[in-house]
CSV table of C-alpha atoms in Angstrom, one decimal:
chain,number,residue,atom,x,y,z
A,116,MET,CA,-96.6,52.5,28.2
A,117,SER,CA,-98.9,49.5,28.6
A,118,LEU,CA,-98.5,47.1,31.5
A,119,ALA,CA,-97.1,44.4,29.2
A,120,GLY,CA,-94.6,46.9,27.7
A,121,ASP,CA,-93.5,48.0,31.1
A,122,LEU,CA,-92.9,44.4,32.2
A,123,GLN,CA,-90.9,43.6,29.1
A,124,ALA,CA,-88.8,46.7,29.6
A,125,ARG,CA,-88.0,45.6,33.2
A,126,TRP,CA,-87.3,42.0,32.1
A,127,TYR,CA,-84.7,43.0,29.6
A,128,GLY,CA,-83.5,46.2,31.3
A,129,LYS,CA,-81.9,47.1,34.7
A,130,ALA,CA,-85.0,48.0,36.6
A,131,SER,CA,-86.3,45.6,39.2
A,132,PRO,CA,-89.6,43.9,38.6
A,133,PRO,CA,-92.7,45.3,40.4
A,134,TRP,CA,-93.2,44.1,43.9
A,135,TRP,CA,-96.5,42.4,43.1
A,136,THR,CA,-94.8,40.1,40.6
A,137,VAL,CA,-92.6,38.4,43.2
A,138,PRO,CA,-95.3,36.3,45.0
A,139,LEU,CA,-96.8,35.5,41.7
A,140,GLU,CA,-93.4,34.3,40.4
A,141,ALA,CA,-93.2,32.0,43.4
A,142,LEU,CA,-96.6,30.5,42.8
A,143,TYR,CA,-95.9,30.1,39.1
A,144,GLY,CA,-92.6,28.5,39.8
A,145,ALA,CA,-94.2,25.9,42.1
A,146,VAL,CA,-96.7,25.0,39.3
A,147,VAL,CA,-94.0,24.8,36.6
A,148,ARG,CA,-91.6,22.6,38.7
A,149,ARG,CA,-94.4,20.2,39.5
A,150,ARG,CA,-95.2,19.9,35.8
A,151,MET,CA,-91.6,19.4,35.0
A,152,ALA,CA,-91.3,16.7,37.5
A,153,ARG,CA,-94.2,14.9,35.9
A,154,ARG,CA,-92.3,15.0,32.6
A,155,ASN,CA,-90.0,12.3,33.9
A,156,ASP,CA,-92.8,10.3,35.6
A,157,PRO,CA,-93.3,7.0,33.6
A,158,PHE,CA,-96.8,6.8,34.9
A,159,ALA,CA,-97.8,10.3,33.7
A,160,ASP,CA,-100.6,10.7,31.2
A,161,ARG,CA,-98.7,11.0,27.9
A,162,VAL,CA,-99.7,10.2,24.4
A,163,ARG,CA,-97.1,8.4,22.3
A,164,LEU,CA,-97.7,8.7,18.5
A,165,PRO,CA,-96.7,5.9,16.1
A,166,VAL,CA,-94.4,8.4,14.2
A,167,PRO,CA,-91.4,10.6,15.3
A,168,VAL,CA,-92.4,13.9,17.1
A,169,VAL,CA,-90.1,16.9,16.9
A,170,VAL,CA,-91.0,19.7,19.3
A,171,VAL,CA,-90.0,23.3,18.6
A,172,GLY,CA,-90.4,25.8,21.4
A,173,ASN,CA,-88.7,28.2,23.8
A,174,ILE,CA,-88.6,28.9,27.5
A,175,THR,CA,-89.2,32.7,27.3
A,176,ALA,CA,-92.4,34.6,26.7
A,177,GLY,CA,-92.6,36.3,23.3
A,178,GLY,CA,-91.1,35.6,19.9
A,179,THR,CA,-87.8,33.9,19.4
A,180,GLY,CA,-88.1,32.7,15.8
A,181,LYS,CA,-89.9,29.4,16.3
A,182,THR,CA,-92.1,29.7,13.2
A,183,PRO,CA,-89.3,30.3,10.7
A,184,LEU,CA,-87.4,27.4,12.3
A,185,THR,CA,-90.4,25.2,12.0
A,186,ILE,CA,-90.8,26.0,8.3
A,187,ALA,CA,-87.0,25.4,7.7
A,188,LEU,CA,-87.3,22.0,9.4
A,189,VAL,CA,-90.3,21.1,7.3
A,190,GLU,CA,-88.3,21.9,4.1
A,191,ALA,CA,-85.2,20.1,5.3
A,192,LEU,CA,-86.9,17.0,6.5
A,193,ARG,CA,-89.0,16.8,3.4
A,194,ALA,CA,-85.8,17.0,1.3
A,195,ARG,CA,-84.5,14.0,3.4
A,196,GLY,CA,-87.5,11.8,2.5
A,197,TRP,CA,-90.0,12.5,5.3
A,198,ARG,CA,-93.6,13.5,4.9
A,199,PRO,CA,-93.9,16.0,7.8
A,200,GLY,CA,-96.9,17.7,9.2
A,201,VAL,CA,-97.2,20.5,11.8
A,202,VAL,CA,-99.4,20.5,14.8
A,203,SER,CA,-100.2,23.8,16.6
A,204,ARG,CA,-102.3,25.1,19.4
A,205,GLY,CA,-103.6,27.9,17.1
A,206,TYR,CA,-103.1,30.9,19.3
A,207,GLY,CA,-105.3,33.8,18.4
A,208,GLY,CA,-107.8,31.6,16.5
A,209,GLN,CA,-111.4,31.6,17.5
A,210,GLN,CA,-112.3,28.0,16.3
A,211,VAL,CA,-109.6,25.7,17.6
A,212,ASP,CA,-111.5,24.0,20.5
A,213,ARG,CA,-111.9,20.9,18.4
A,214,PRO,CA,-109.0,19.4,16.4
A,215,ARG,CA,-109.1,20.3,12.7
A,216,LEU,CA,-106.9,19.8,9.6
A,217,LEU,CA,-106.5,23.1,7.8
A,218,ASP,CA,-107.5,23.7,4.3
A,219,GLU,CA,-107.6,26.7,1.9
A,220,ARG,CA,-110.8,28.0,3.4
A,221,ASP,CA,-109.4,28.5,7.0
A,222,THR,CA,-108.5,32.0,8.0
A,223,PRO,CA,-106.1,33.4,10.6
A,224,ARG,CA,-109.1,34.7,12.6
A,225,GLU,CA,-110.4,31.2,12.8
A,226,VAL,CA,-107.3,29.1,13.3
A,227,GLY,CA,-104.5,31.6,14.2
A,228,ASP,CA,-101.9,33.4,12.1
A,229,GLU,CA,-98.9,31.1,12.6
A,230,PRO,CA,-100.7,27.9,11.4
A,231,CYS,CA,-101.9,29.8,8.3
A,232,LEU,CA,-98.4,31.0,7.6
A,233,ILE,CA,-96.9,27.6,8.0
A,234,ARG,CA,-99.5,26.0,5.8
A,235,GLN,CA,-98.4,28.4,3.0
A,236,SER,CA,-95.2,26.4,2.8
A,237,GLY,CA,-97.2,23.5,1.4
A,238,VAL,CA,-97.2,21.3,4.6
A,239,PRO,CA,-100.3,19.8,6.2
A,240,VAL,CA,-101.2,21.6,9.4
A,241,ALA,CA,-103.5,20.6,12.2
A,242,VAL,CA,-104.7,22.8,15.1
A,243,GLY,CA,-106.5,22.2,18.4
A,244,ARG,CA,-106.3,22.4,22.1
A,245,ASP,CA,-105.9,18.6,22.2
A,246,ARG,CA,-102.6,18.5,20.3
A,247,PRO,CA,-102.3,14.6,20.3
A,248,ALA,CA,-105.7,14.4,18.7
A,249,ALA,CA,-104.8,17.1,16.2
A,250,ALA,CA,-101.6,15.2,15.4
A,251,GLN,CA,-103.6,12.1,14.7
A,252,LEU,CA,-105.3,14.0,11.9
A,253,LEU,CA,-101.9,14.5,10.3
A,254,ILE,CA,-101.0,10.9,10.5
A,255,ALA,CA,-104.4,10.0,9.0
A,256,ALA,CA,-103.5,12.4,6.2
A,257,GLY,CA,-100.3,10.5,5.4
A,258,CYS,CA,-97.7,12.3,7.5
A,259,ASN,CA,-95.0,10.1,8.9
A,260,LEU,CA,-93.4,12.8,11.1
A,261,VAL,CA,-95.0,15.4,13.3
A,262,ILE,CA,-93.4,18.8,14.2
A,263,ALA,CA,-95.1,20.5,17.2
A,264,ASP,CA,-94.8,24.2,16.9
A,265,ASP,CA,-94.5,26.0,20.3
A,266,GLY,CA,-95.0,22.7,22.1
A,267,LEU,CA,-92.1,22.6,24.6
A,268,GLN,CA,-94.3,23.0,27.6
A,269,HIS,CA,-97.1,20.7,26.3
A,270,TYR,CA,-95.9,17.6,28.1
A,271,ARG,CA,-98.9,15.4,27.3
A,272,LEU,CA,-97.6,14.9,23.8
A,273,ALA,CA,-94.6,12.5,24.0
A,274,ARG,CA,-91.6,13.7,21.9
A,275,ASP,CA,-88.5,12.2,20.4
A,276,VAL,CA,-86.6,15.5,19.7
A,277,GLU,CA,-86.8,18.8,21.6
A,278,ILE,CA,-85.5,22.0,20.1
A,279,CYS,CA,-85.4,25.2,22.2
A,280,VAL,CA,-85.1,28.5,20.3
A,281,ILE,CA,-83.2,31.3,22.1
A,282,ASP,CA,-83.3,35.0,21.2
A,283,GLY,CA,-79.5,35.6,20.7
A,284,VAL,CA,-79.9,39.3,21.4
A,285,ARG,CA,-82.2,39.5,24.4
A,286,ARG,CA,-81.2,36.0,25.7
A,287,PHE,CA,-83.1,35.4,29.0
A,288,GLY,CA,-83.4,38.9,30.4
A,289,ASN,CA,-83.2,39.0,34.2
A,290,ALA,CA,-83.5,35.1,34.2
A,291,ARG,CA,-86.6,35.2,36.4
A,292,LEU,CA,-89.9,33.3,36.0
A,293,LEU,CA,-93.1,35.0,34.8
A,294,PRO,CA,-94.3,37.6,35.6
A,295,ALA,CA,-91.2,38.9,37.4
A,296,GLY,CA,-89.2,37.9,34.3
A,297,PRO,CA,-89.6,36.4,30.8
A,298,LEU,CA,-89.0,32.7,31.7
A,299,ARG,CA,-91.8,30.2,31.1
A,300,GLU,CA,-89.5,27.5,32.7
A,301,PRO,CA,-86.3,27.8,34.7
A,302,LEU,CA,-83.0,27.9,32.9
A,303,GLU,CA,-82.3,24.4,34.1
A,304,ARG,CA,-84.8,23.2,31.5
A,305,LEU,CA,-82.2,23.9,28.8
A,306,GLY,CA,-80.2,20.9,30.1
A,307,SER,CA,-82.9,18.5,29.1
A,308,VAL,CA,-83.5,19.6,25.5
A,309,ASP,CA,-81.8,17.9,22.5
A,310,PHE,CA,-80.8,21.1,20.6
A,311,ARG,CA,-80.5,24.7,21.5
A,312,VAL,CA,-80.9,27.0,18.5
A,313,CYS,CA,-79.6,30.6,18.9
A,314,ASN,CA,-81.5,33.1,16.6
A,315,GLY,CA,-79.2,36.0,15.9
A,316,GLY,CA,-76.5,37.4,18.2
A,317,GLU,CA,-73.6,35.3,19.2
A,318,ALA,CA,-74.3,31.6,19.7
A,319,GLU,CA,-72.7,30.3,22.9
A,320,ALA,CA,-71.0,26.9,23.4
A,321,GLY,CA,-73.4,24.1,22.5
A,322,GLU,CA,-75.9,26.3,20.7
A,323,VAL,CA,-76.8,26.0,17.0
A,324,PRO,CA,-76.5,29.3,15.2
A,325,MET,CA,-79.6,30.5,13.2
A,326,CYS,CA,-79.8,33.5,11.0
A,327,LEU,CA,-83.1,35.0,9.6
A,328,VAL,CA,-82.5,36.3,6.1
A,329,GLY,CA,-84.9,38.6,4.3
A,330,ASP,CA,-83.8,41.2,1.8
A,331,ILE,CA,-86.9,41.7,-0.4
A,332,ALA,CA,-90.4,42.9,-0.1
A,333,MET,CA,-93.4,41.3,-1.8
A,334,SER,CA,-96.4,43.3,-2.8
A,335,LEU,CA,-99.8,42.6,-1.1
A,336,GLY,CA,-101.7,44.3,-3.8
A,337,ASP,CA,-103.4,42.8,-6.9
A,338,ALA,CA,-100.3,42.9,-9.1
A,339,PRO,CA,-97.6,40.5,-7.7
A,340,ALA,CA,-94.3,42.3,-7.5
A,341,SER,CA,-91.1,42.2,-5.5
A,342,GLN,CA,-88.6,44.9,-4.6
A,343,PRO,CA,-85.3,44.9,-2.8
A,344,LEU,CA,-85.5,46.3,0.7
A,345,GLY,CA,-82.7,48.7,-0.1
A,346,ASP,CA,-84.9,50.5,-2.6
A,347,PHE,CA,-87.2,51.8,0.2
A,348,SER,CA,-86.5,54.7,2.5
A,349,VAL,CA,-89.0,56.0,5.0
A,350,VAL,CA,-91.7,53.4,5.6
A,351,HIS,CA,-94.4,52.5,8.1
A,352,ALA,CA,-93.3,49.3,9.7
A,353,VAL,CA,-96.0,47.1,11.2
A,354,ALA,CA,-95.3,44.1,13.5
A,355,ALA,CA,-97.6,42.1,15.7
A,356,ILE,CA,-95.0,39.5,16.8
A,357,GLY,CA,-93.5,38.6,20.1
A,358,ASN,CA,-90.5,40.9,19.6
A,359,PRO,CA,-91.4,43.7,17.1
A,360,SER,CA,-88.1,45.3,17.6
A,361,ARG,CA,-86.4,42.5,15.7
A,362,PHE,CA,-88.4,43.4,12.6
A,363,PHE,CA,-87.7,47.1,12.9
A,364,ASP,CA,-84.0,46.6,13.5
A,365,SER,CA,-83.8,44.3,10.4
A,366,LEU,CA,-85.3,47.2,8.3
A,367,ARG,CA,-82.7,49.6,9.7
A,368,ALA,CA,-80.0,47.1,8.8
A,369,HIS,CA,-81.0,47.5,5.2
A,370,GLY,CA,-80.8,51.3,5.4
A,371,LEU,CA,-84.5,52.0,5.9
A,372,GLN,CA,-86.1,54.5,8.2
A,373,PRO,CA,-89.0,52.7,9.8
A,374,ILE,CA,-91.9,54.6,11.5
A,375,GLU,CA,-92.6,51.9,14.1
A,376,HIS,CA,-96.1,50.5,14.7
A,377,PRO,CA,-95.8,47.6,17.2
A,378,PHE,CA,-98.9,45.7,18.0
A,379,ALA,CA,-99.6,42.9,20.5
A,380,ASP,CA,-98.7,39.4,19.4
A,381,HIS,CA,-101.4,37.8,17.2
A,382,HIS,CA,-103.2,41.2,16.9
A,383,PRO,CA,-106.4,40.8,14.7
A,384,PHE,CA,-105.8,43.5,12.2
A,385,THR,CA,-108.4,45.6,10.5
A,386,ALA,CA,-107.9,48.1,7.6
A,387,ALA,CA,-108.2,51.0,10.1
A,388,ASP,CA,-105.1,49.8,12.0
A,389,LEU,CA,-103.0,50.6,8.9
A,390,ALA,CA,-104.7,53.9,7.9
A,391,PHE,CA,-101.7,56.2,8.6
A,392,GLY,CA,-103.0,59.1,6.5
A,393,ASP,CA,-100.1,59.4,4.0
A,394,ASP,CA,-98.7,57.6,1.0
A,395,LEU,CA,-95.7,56.1,2.6
A,396,PRO,CA,-95.2,52.3,1.9
A,397,VAL,CA,-96.4,50.0,4.7
A,398,LEU,CA,-94.1,47.0,5.4
A,399,MET,CA,-95.0,44.1,7.6
A,400,THR,CA,-93.9,40.6,8.6
A,401,ASP,CA,-95.2,37.5,6.8
A,402,LYS,CA,-97.0,36.6,10.0
A,403,ASP,CA,-99.0,39.8,9.9
A,404,ALA,CA,-99.5,39.7,6.1
A,405,VAL,CA,-101.6,36.5,6.3
A,406,LYS,CA,-104.1,38.6,8.4
A,407,CYS,CA,-104.1,41.6,6.1
A,408,ALA,CA,-104.1,40.0,2.6
A,409,GLY,CA,-108.0,40.1,2.5
A,410,PHE,CA,-108.1,43.9,2.6
A,411,ALA,CA,-104.6,44.8,1.3
A,412,GLN,CA,-104.1,48.1,-0.5
A,413,ALA,CA,-101.6,49.5,-2.9
A,414,GLY,CA,-98.3,50.2,-1.2
A,415,TRP,CA,-98.6,47.4,1.3
A,416,TRP,CA,-95.7,45.0,1.4
A,417,ARG,CA,-94.7,41.8,3.3
A,418,VAL,CA,-91.1,41.0,4.1
A,419,PRO,CA,-90.6,37.2,4.0
A,420,VAL,CA,-87.7,35.7,5.9
A,421,ARG,CA,-86.0,32.3,5.8
A,422,ALA,CA,-84.0,30.6,8.5
A,423,GLU,CA,-80.5,29.6,7.6
A,424,LEU,CA,-79.1,26.8,9.7
A,425,PRO,CA,-76.0,24.5,9.6
A,426,SER,CA,-76.6,21.4,7.5
A,427,SER,CA,-75.0,19.4,10.3
A,428,PHE,CA,-77.9,20.4,12.6
A,429,LEU,CA,-80.5,19.4,10.0
A,430,ASP,CA,-78.7,16.1,9.5
A,431,ALA,CA,-78.7,15.5,13.2
A,432,VAL,CA,-82.4,16.1,13.6
A,433,ASP,CA,-83.0,13.7,10.7
A,434,ALA,CA,-80.8,11.1,12.3
A,435,SER,CA,-82.6,11.4,15.6
A,436,CYS,CA,-86.0,10.9,13.9
A,437,ARG,CA,-84.7,7.8,12.1
A,438,HIS,CA,-83.3,6.4,15.3
A,439,ALA,CA,-86.8,6.9,16.9
A,440,THR,CA,-88.2,4.6,14.2
A,441,GLY,CA,-85.4,2.0,14.6
A,442,SER,CA,-84.1,2.7,11.1
């Protein structure tokens, strides 16, 4: 087992963290709390945009469902009359030092897998280390609302709405800070966000329930085709996401028998990674499919998911954005 895999097993299991993570946790905690204190400092260096800013993020390392929620927010706010755009750091991309507005020529290797996946929903997307500058590109392109994907800890960008996504199954593990536990910020941070969205599991008091729904597979080959997940049996299941087990478990819930192939989050796939030496179907997440489409082979399928959320939550986000504009 890799070091990262061993740490995650300890975070979400009963074993104690390695001794060497304890002093690093203390150091990390001091830095995080200093940064959190500056969040409420009126003299801190923050950039206020002339449009509402909705931040989607989490306080744990790894995937919690931020990207499906971001796409769902884009669609819901667009239906309510907004012209949203999404700003992202572009993790995994090799050309995101300077802010850029994505177009059809950009690839996951250049700008990251999540921005490319979000752009497929038809929304303008900008990436860059300097997120306020990247967001300005969206405004110049005609957006009147900015959604910051994975921006909860990026305090330089002022925000009007904060949404924290929680893994409803794994929750917060041992509730310790990195690297002794999975927390990017202490649990007290949850008290300052506007909405807490629980992805899967049982939502606790004050949390908004979210369910990821995906029951079909879409062919990555030349001939577009779809097939119900229930029609598959034994498959190779590929996932390079923050929590690959969520994908594997979702396939089992539809009666499939996945041969698991977990990869590191944002893994840059090559055809050799998916050469398993047999004719079994290969199923992967949408996030992985954007990186594999260029060399897709027959028998490769993506499994799209959509986030289902209460309309009352979407209405509340809309109302908060309108309040920010004074309307």
